[in-house]
Short mmCIF file of C-alpha atoms and ligand atoms in Angstrom, two decimals:
data_model
loop_
_atom_site.label_atom_id
_atom_site.label_comp_id
_atom_site.label_asym_id
_atom_site.label_seq_id
_atom_site.Cartn_x
_atom_site.Cartn_y
_atom_site.Cartn_z
CA MET A 1 9.06 -22.26 -14.50
CA LYS A 2 5.50 -20.59 -14.38
CA ARG A 3 4.92 -16.71 -14.25
CA ILE A 4 1.81 -15.29 -13.25
CA ILE A 5 1.46 -11.43 -13.86
CA LEU A 6 -1.16 -9.58 -12.17
CA PHE A 7 -2.29 -6.21 -13.75
CA GLY A 8 -4.72 -3.38 -12.84
CA ALA A 9 -5.23 0.03 -11.35
CA PRO A 10 -3.77 1.15 -8.14
CA GLY A 11 -6.09 -0.55 -5.64
CA CYS A 12 -7.60 -3.24 -7.58
CA GLY A 13 -6.21 -5.79 -5.41
CA LYS A 14 -3.15 -7.06 -6.81
CA GLY A 15 -1.13 -7.36 -3.72
CA THR A 16 -3.87 -8.96 -1.78
CA GLN A 17 -4.34 -11.56 -4.42
CA ALA A 18 -0.87 -12.04 -5.15
CA ASP A 19 -0.42 -12.86 -1.25
CA ALA A 20 -3.58 -15.24 -1.50
CA LEU A 21 -1.81 -16.99 -4.60
CA GLU A 22 1.35 -17.25 -2.74
CA GLN A 23 -0.45 -19.21 0.13
CA GLN A 24 -2.41 -21.31 -2.18
CA TYR A 25 -0.01 -22.20 -4.81
CA GLY A 26 3.21 -21.57 -3.35
CA TYR A 27 4.43 -19.44 -6.16
CA LYS A 28 6.72 -16.53 -4.81
CA LYS A 29 5.44 -13.21 -4.67
CA ILE A 30 7.41 -10.24 -6.27
CA SER A 31 5.90 -6.93 -6.01
CA THR A 32 8.03 -4.00 -7.44
CA GLY A 33 6.30 -1.60 -5.21
CA ASP A 34 7.73 -3.54 -2.24
CA LEU A 35 11.37 -3.70 -3.73
CA VAL A 36 11.09 0.14 -4.25
CA ARG A 37 9.68 0.79 -0.64
CA ALA A 38 12.40 -1.31 0.81
CA GLU A 39 15.11 0.61 -0.97
CA VAL A 40 13.57 3.78 0.22
CA ALA A 41 13.35 2.79 3.82
CA ALA A 42 16.74 1.39 3.74
CA GLN A 43 18.00 4.79 2.07
CA THR A 44 20.26 3.03 -0.26
CA PRO A 45 21.43 4.96 -3.29
CA ILE A 46 18.48 3.67 -5.41
CA GLY A 47 16.09 4.60 -2.51
CA LEU A 48 17.39 8.24 -2.11
CA GLU A 49 17.17 8.56 -5.92
CA ILE A 50 13.51 7.42 -6.41
CA LYS A 51 12.23 8.47 -2.83
CA THR A 52 10.20 11.67 -4.01
CA LEU A 53 9.35 10.17 -7.47
CA THR A 54 7.50 7.33 -5.95
CA GLU A 55 5.90 9.01 -3.12
CA MET A 56 4.41 11.38 -5.30
CA GLY A 57 2.74 8.68 -7.29
CA ARG A 58 5.22 8.84 -10.50
CA LEU A 59 6.86 5.58 -11.89
CA ALA A 60 10.53 5.14 -11.10
CA PRO A 61 12.70 4.87 -14.31
CA ASP A 62 12.47 1.35 -16.18
CA GLU A 63 16.21 0.45 -15.62
CA THR A 64 16.22 1.02 -12.08
CA ILE A 65 12.89 -0.96 -11.73
CA LEU A 66 14.74 -3.73 -14.09
CA LYS A 67 17.88 -3.60 -11.80
CA LEU A 68 15.63 -4.43 -8.91
CA LEU A 69 13.70 -7.12 -10.45
CA LYS A 70 16.61 -8.79 -11.87
CA ASN A 71 18.43 -8.85 -8.42
CA ARG A 72 15.19 -10.37 -6.97
CA LEU A 73 14.93 -12.96 -9.78
CA ALA A 74 18.69 -14.08 -9.12
CA GLN A 75 17.88 -14.95 -5.47
CA GLY A 76 17.17 -18.54 -6.60
CA ASP A 77 14.21 -19.15 -4.38
CA LEU A 78 11.42 -19.28 -6.94
CA LEU A 79 10.77 -22.95 -6.62
CA ASN A 80 8.20 -23.51 -9.59
CA GLY A 81 7.03 -20.10 -10.42
CA TYR A 82 6.61 -16.56 -9.50
CA ILE A 83 3.79 -13.83 -9.17
CA LEU A 84 4.54 -10.47 -10.61
CA ASP A 85 2.53 -7.73 -8.80
CA GLY A 86 3.26 -4.18 -10.28
CA PHE A 87 5.57 -5.29 -13.08
CA PRO A 88 5.50 -4.62 -16.02
CA ARG A 89 4.01 -1.26 -16.17
CA THR A 90 5.36 -0.06 -19.41
CA LEU A 91 5.92 -1.40 -22.64
CA ALA A 92 9.67 -1.04 -22.32
CA GLN A 93 9.47 -3.45 -19.14
CA ALA A 94 7.16 -5.74 -20.87
CA GLU A 95 9.49 -6.15 -23.93
CA GLU A 96 12.26 -6.68 -21.47
CA LEU A 97 10.23 -9.42 -19.53
CA SER A 98 9.53 -11.21 -22.54
CA ARG A 99 13.21 -11.63 -23.21
CA MET A 100 13.40 -13.51 -19.62
CA THR A 101 11.91 -16.70 -20.75
CA VAL A 102 9.62 -19.13 -18.70
CA ASP A 103 7.52 -22.48 -19.57
CA THR A 104 4.15 -20.98 -19.04
CA GLU A 105 3.10 -17.12 -18.49
CA THR A 106 -0.31 -16.10 -17.58
CA ALA A 107 -1.32 -12.52 -17.61
CA ILE A 108 -4.28 -11.53 -15.32
CA TYR A 109 -6.18 -8.08 -15.63
CA LEU A 110 -7.94 -7.23 -12.50
CA LYS A 111 -10.44 -4.80 -13.71
CA ILE A 112 -12.37 -2.17 -11.86
CA VAL A 113 -14.44 0.58 -13.88
CA ASN A 114 -15.48 2.70 -10.87
CA GLU A 115 -12.51 5.05 -9.93
CA ASP A 116 -14.01 5.91 -6.66
CA VAL A 117 -13.74 2.35 -5.57
CA VAL A 118 -9.95 2.29 -5.64
CA VAL A 119 -9.67 5.76 -4.09
CA GLY A 120 -11.74 4.37 -1.37
CA ARG A 121 -9.89 1.27 -0.90
CA LEU A 122 -6.43 3.06 -1.02
CA THR A 123 -7.29 5.83 1.34
CA SER A 124 -8.33 3.41 3.93
CA ARG A 125 -5.66 0.87 3.30
CA LEU A 126 -3.08 0.26 6.05
CA THR A 127 0.36 -1.59 5.29
CA CYS A 128 2.77 -3.28 7.67
CA SER A 129 5.96 -1.51 7.60
CA GLN A 130 7.75 -4.49 8.78
CA CYS A 131 6.44 -7.50 6.33
CA GLY A 132 4.23 -5.55 4.00
CA ALA A 133 1.11 -7.39 4.85
CA ILE A 134 -1.91 -5.45 3.63
CA PHE A 135 -4.99 -4.55 5.79
CA ASN A 136 -7.73 -2.03 5.47
CA SER A 137 -9.15 0.19 8.29
CA VAL A 138 -12.75 -0.20 6.96
CA SER A 139 -13.02 -3.96 5.32
CA ASN A 140 -10.25 -5.77 6.85
CA PRO A 141 -8.63 -4.13 10.12
CA PRO A 142 -5.93 -5.84 12.23
CA ARG A 143 -7.21 -7.68 15.12
CA LYS A 144 -4.93 -5.36 17.54
CA ALA A 145 -5.09 -1.85 16.27
CA GLY A 146 -1.96 -0.48 14.91
CA LEU A 147 -0.30 -3.87 14.64
CA CYS A 148 0.16 -6.51 11.83
CA ASP A 149 -1.61 -9.85 12.58
CA LEU A 150 1.27 -11.61 10.75
CA CYS A 151 4.46 -10.10 12.51
CA GLY A 152 3.27 -7.60 14.99
CA GLY A 153 5.03 -4.92 13.12
CA PRO A 154 3.61 -1.44 13.27
CA VAL A 155 0.80 -0.86 10.52
CA ARG A 156 0.72 2.35 8.78
CA GLN A 157 -0.81 4.37 5.85
CA ARG A 158 1.74 4.49 2.88
CA ALA A 159 3.13 7.66 1.81
CA ASP A 160 1.45 7.60 -1.55
CA ASP A 161 -2.01 6.67 -0.24
CA ASN A 162 -3.54 10.04 0.15
CA GLU A 163 -6.42 11.04 -2.28
CA GLU A 164 -4.33 13.67 -4.30
CA THR A 165 -1.64 11.08 -5.17
CA VAL A 166 -3.77 8.15 -5.52
CA ARG A 167 -5.79 10.01 -8.46
CA ARG A 168 -2.27 10.79 -9.84
CA ARG A 169 -1.29 7.05 -9.77
CA ILE A 170 -4.54 6.38 -11.51
CA ASN A 171 -3.75 8.93 -14.21
CA VAL A 172 -0.20 7.30 -14.62
CA TYR A 173 -1.46 3.79 -14.97
CA ARG A 174 -3.81 4.98 -17.55
CA GLU A 175 -1.29 6.56 -19.65
CA GLN A 176 1.26 4.30 -19.22
CA THR A 177 0.18 0.77 -18.10
CA GLN A 178 -2.98 0.36 -19.97
CA PRO A 179 -1.02 -0.16 -23.36
CA VAL A 180 0.88 -2.95 -21.58
CA ILE A 181 -2.36 -4.94 -21.31
CA ASP A 182 -3.20 -4.47 -24.85
CA TYR A 183 0.32 -6.01 -25.37
CA TYR A 184 -0.55 -9.22 -23.71
CA LYS A 185 -3.94 -9.27 -25.33
CA ARG A 186 -2.07 -9.27 -28.69
CA LEU A 187 0.20 -12.23 -27.30
CA GLY A 188 -3.07 -13.84 -26.36
CA LYS A 189 -2.03 -14.47 -22.89
CA LEU A 190 -4.37 -11.96 -21.31
CA HIS A 191 -7.41 -13.14 -18.85
CA GLU A 192 -9.77 -10.52 -17.45
CA VAL A 193 -11.37 -10.72 -14.14
CA ASP A 194 -13.82 -8.58 -12.34
CA ALA A 195 -12.23 -7.22 -9.43
CA SER A 196 -14.88 -5.34 -7.74
CA GLY A 197 -16.31 -8.01 -5.91
CA THR A 198 -15.11 -9.34 -2.29
CA ILE A 199 -11.59 -10.49 -1.77
CA GLU A 200 -13.02 -14.18 -1.88
CA GLU A 201 -14.77 -13.76 -4.98
CA VAL A 202 -11.89 -12.12 -6.71
CA SER A 203 -9.73 -15.07 -5.48
CA ALA A 204 -12.17 -17.57 -6.82
CA ALA A 205 -12.28 -16.06 -10.14
CA ILE A 206 -8.46 -15.82 -10.31
CA SER A 207 -8.35 -19.69 -9.43
CA GLY A 208 -10.83 -20.47 -12.28
CA VAL A 209 -8.36 -18.90 -14.80
CA LEU A 210 -5.29 -20.85 -13.12
CA ASN A 211 -6.80 -24.34 -12.95
P1 AP5 B 1 2.83 -0.39 -6.08
O1 AP5 B 1 3.06 -0.70 -4.59
O2 AP5 B 1 2.61 -1.52 -6.96
O3 AP5 B 1 1.21 0.41 -5.98
P2 AP5 B 1 0.08 0.44 -7.22
O4 AP5 B 1 0.09 -0.27 -8.43
O5 AP5 B 1 -0.35 1.87 -7.04
O6 AP5 B 1 -0.89 -0.70 -6.52
P3 AP5 B 1 -1.47 -0.78 -4.96
O7 AP5 B 1 -0.25 -1.39 -4.19
O8 AP5 B 1 -1.67 0.80 -4.51
O9 AP5 B 1 -2.77 -1.45 -5.09
P4 AP5 B 1 -2.90 -3.18 -5.13
O10 AP5 B 1 -3.52 -3.40 -6.63
O11 AP5 B 1 -1.66 -3.68 -4.54
O12 AP5 B 1 -4.06 -3.19 -4.11
P5 AP5 B 1 -3.92 -4.00 -2.93
O13 AP5 B 1 -4.13 -5.66 -2.81
O14 AP5 B 1 -3.29 -3.24 -1.70
O15 AP5 B 1 3.57 0.64 -6.67
C1 AP5 B 1 3.96 1.95 -5.79
C2 AP5 B 1 5.00 2.81 -6.64
O16 AP5 B 1 6.16 2.07 -6.75
C3 AP5 B 1 4.50 3.37 -7.93
O17 AP5 B 1 3.79 4.41 -7.86
C4 AP5 B 1 6.10 3.51 -8.55
O18 AP5 B 1 6.29 4.67 -8.01
C5 AP5 B 1 6.77 2.38 -8.13
N1 AP5 B 1 6.60 1.32 -8.96
C6 AP5 B 1 6.38 0.10 -8.68
N2 AP5 B 1 6.45 -0.83 -9.42
C7 AP5 B 1 6.98 -0.10 -10.58
C8 AP5 B 1 7.45 -0.31 -11.86
N3 AP5 B 1 7.07 -1.47 -12.54
N4 AP5 B 1 7.71 0.51 -12.67
C9 AP5 B 1 7.78 1.78 -12.24
N5 AP5 B 1 7.66 2.17 -10.95
C10 AP5 B 1 7.17 1.22 -10.40
O19 AP5 B 1 -5.61 -3.53 -2.07
C11 AP5 B 1 -5.97 -2.06 -1.67
C12 AP5 B 1 -6.76 -2.14 -0.56
O20 AP5 B 1 -8.11 -2.42 -0.76
C13 AP5 B 1 -6.21 -2.87 0.64
O21 AP5 B 1 -6.59 -1.95 1.88
C14 AP5 B 1 -7.12 -4.09 0.55
O22 AP5 B 1 -7.19 -4.66 2.03
C15 AP5 B 1 -8.14 -3.65 -0.11
N6 AP5 B 1 -8.92 -4.71 -0.93
C16 AP5 B 1 -8.08 -5.41 -1.87
N7 AP5 B 1 -8.92 -6.29 -2.49
C17 AP5 B 1 -10.15 -5.77 -1.96
C18 AP5 B 1 -11.47 -6.32 -2.53
N8 AP5 B 1 -11.72 -7.17 -3.43
N9 AP5 B 1 -12.80 -5.72 -1.76
C19 AP5 B 1 -12.53 -4.86 -0.74
N10 AP5 B 1 -11.18 -4.25 -0.44
C20 AP5 B 1 -10.18 -4.75 -0.98
MG1 MG B 2 0.39 -3.42 -4.15
#
C-alpha cells in the first residue's frame, strides 16, 4: 500500500492535485476537509460539535479528525494506495499517522510564498455541494453557471472562503502545520514542488516526484 501526503497552505491546490492524482494513478483521495464538511452537512453529533470551529477557520480537535480518518481508512476500497489531502496538520496527527504503517510514503509540499495568491484563489473558489468538485469563478468556471460539470449538483462558495477567514486559516497553517513539514523533512520523505504555476504545471511537477 502506498501513501501520498499533500501539504501546503490553504488554496495551494491540494484538493485539485489530489483529484488529478486519483484520475491519473487510481489512488483514492482522502480529504479530511471533505470528511469534516460531510459531517457538518449531515448534522451528525461530530458535525454539530465542530461546525463553528471549522467555519471560522480553526482546526478540529485531533481525536475527532483521527476518528474520521480511521473510519474512512477502514472502508477497504483503497486498492493500492491513497492520497491524504489536508492531513496531518499537527505534529500529534503526524505521529499517529506514522503508527499506521504502509509500504511506501511520499510527502509533497505544494509551496506558495505569496499569500495574496492563495487569498485570490480561495475567495473565487466554487465547490460542488454534492460531490465536492473544485472550480474557480475566475480561472476554471463550471460550464453551466452554478452547476457542477461532474454531477450537476449546485456549486457554492465554502463557508470558510471569505477573506477574513482565509487569512485566519493561513495563520493557523503557519502556527500548527508548518512544523509538520519539518517533521517529514527530518524523516527524509519530503519533496518540495512550486505550486504557483498553472494547474497543469503543478501536476507535471508532482508526476516528476512520483515517477
Ligand atoms: P480543508 O478543506 O483541507 O481546507 P484548506 O487546507 O484550507 O485547503 P483548501 O481546501 O482551502 O485548499 P486546497 O489546497 O485544497 O486548494 P484547492 O485545490 O481547492 O480544511 C477545511 C477545514 O476543515 C480546516 O480549516 C479545519 O477546520 C478542518 N480540517 C480539515 N482537516 C483537518 C485536520 N487534519 N485537522 C484539523 N482540522 C481539519 O484550490 C483552491 C482554488 O484555487 C480552487 O478554486 C482551484 O480551482 C484553484 N487552483 C488550484 N490550483 C491552482 C493553480 N495552480 N493555479 C490557479 N488556480 C488554482
Ligand atoms: Mg482542499
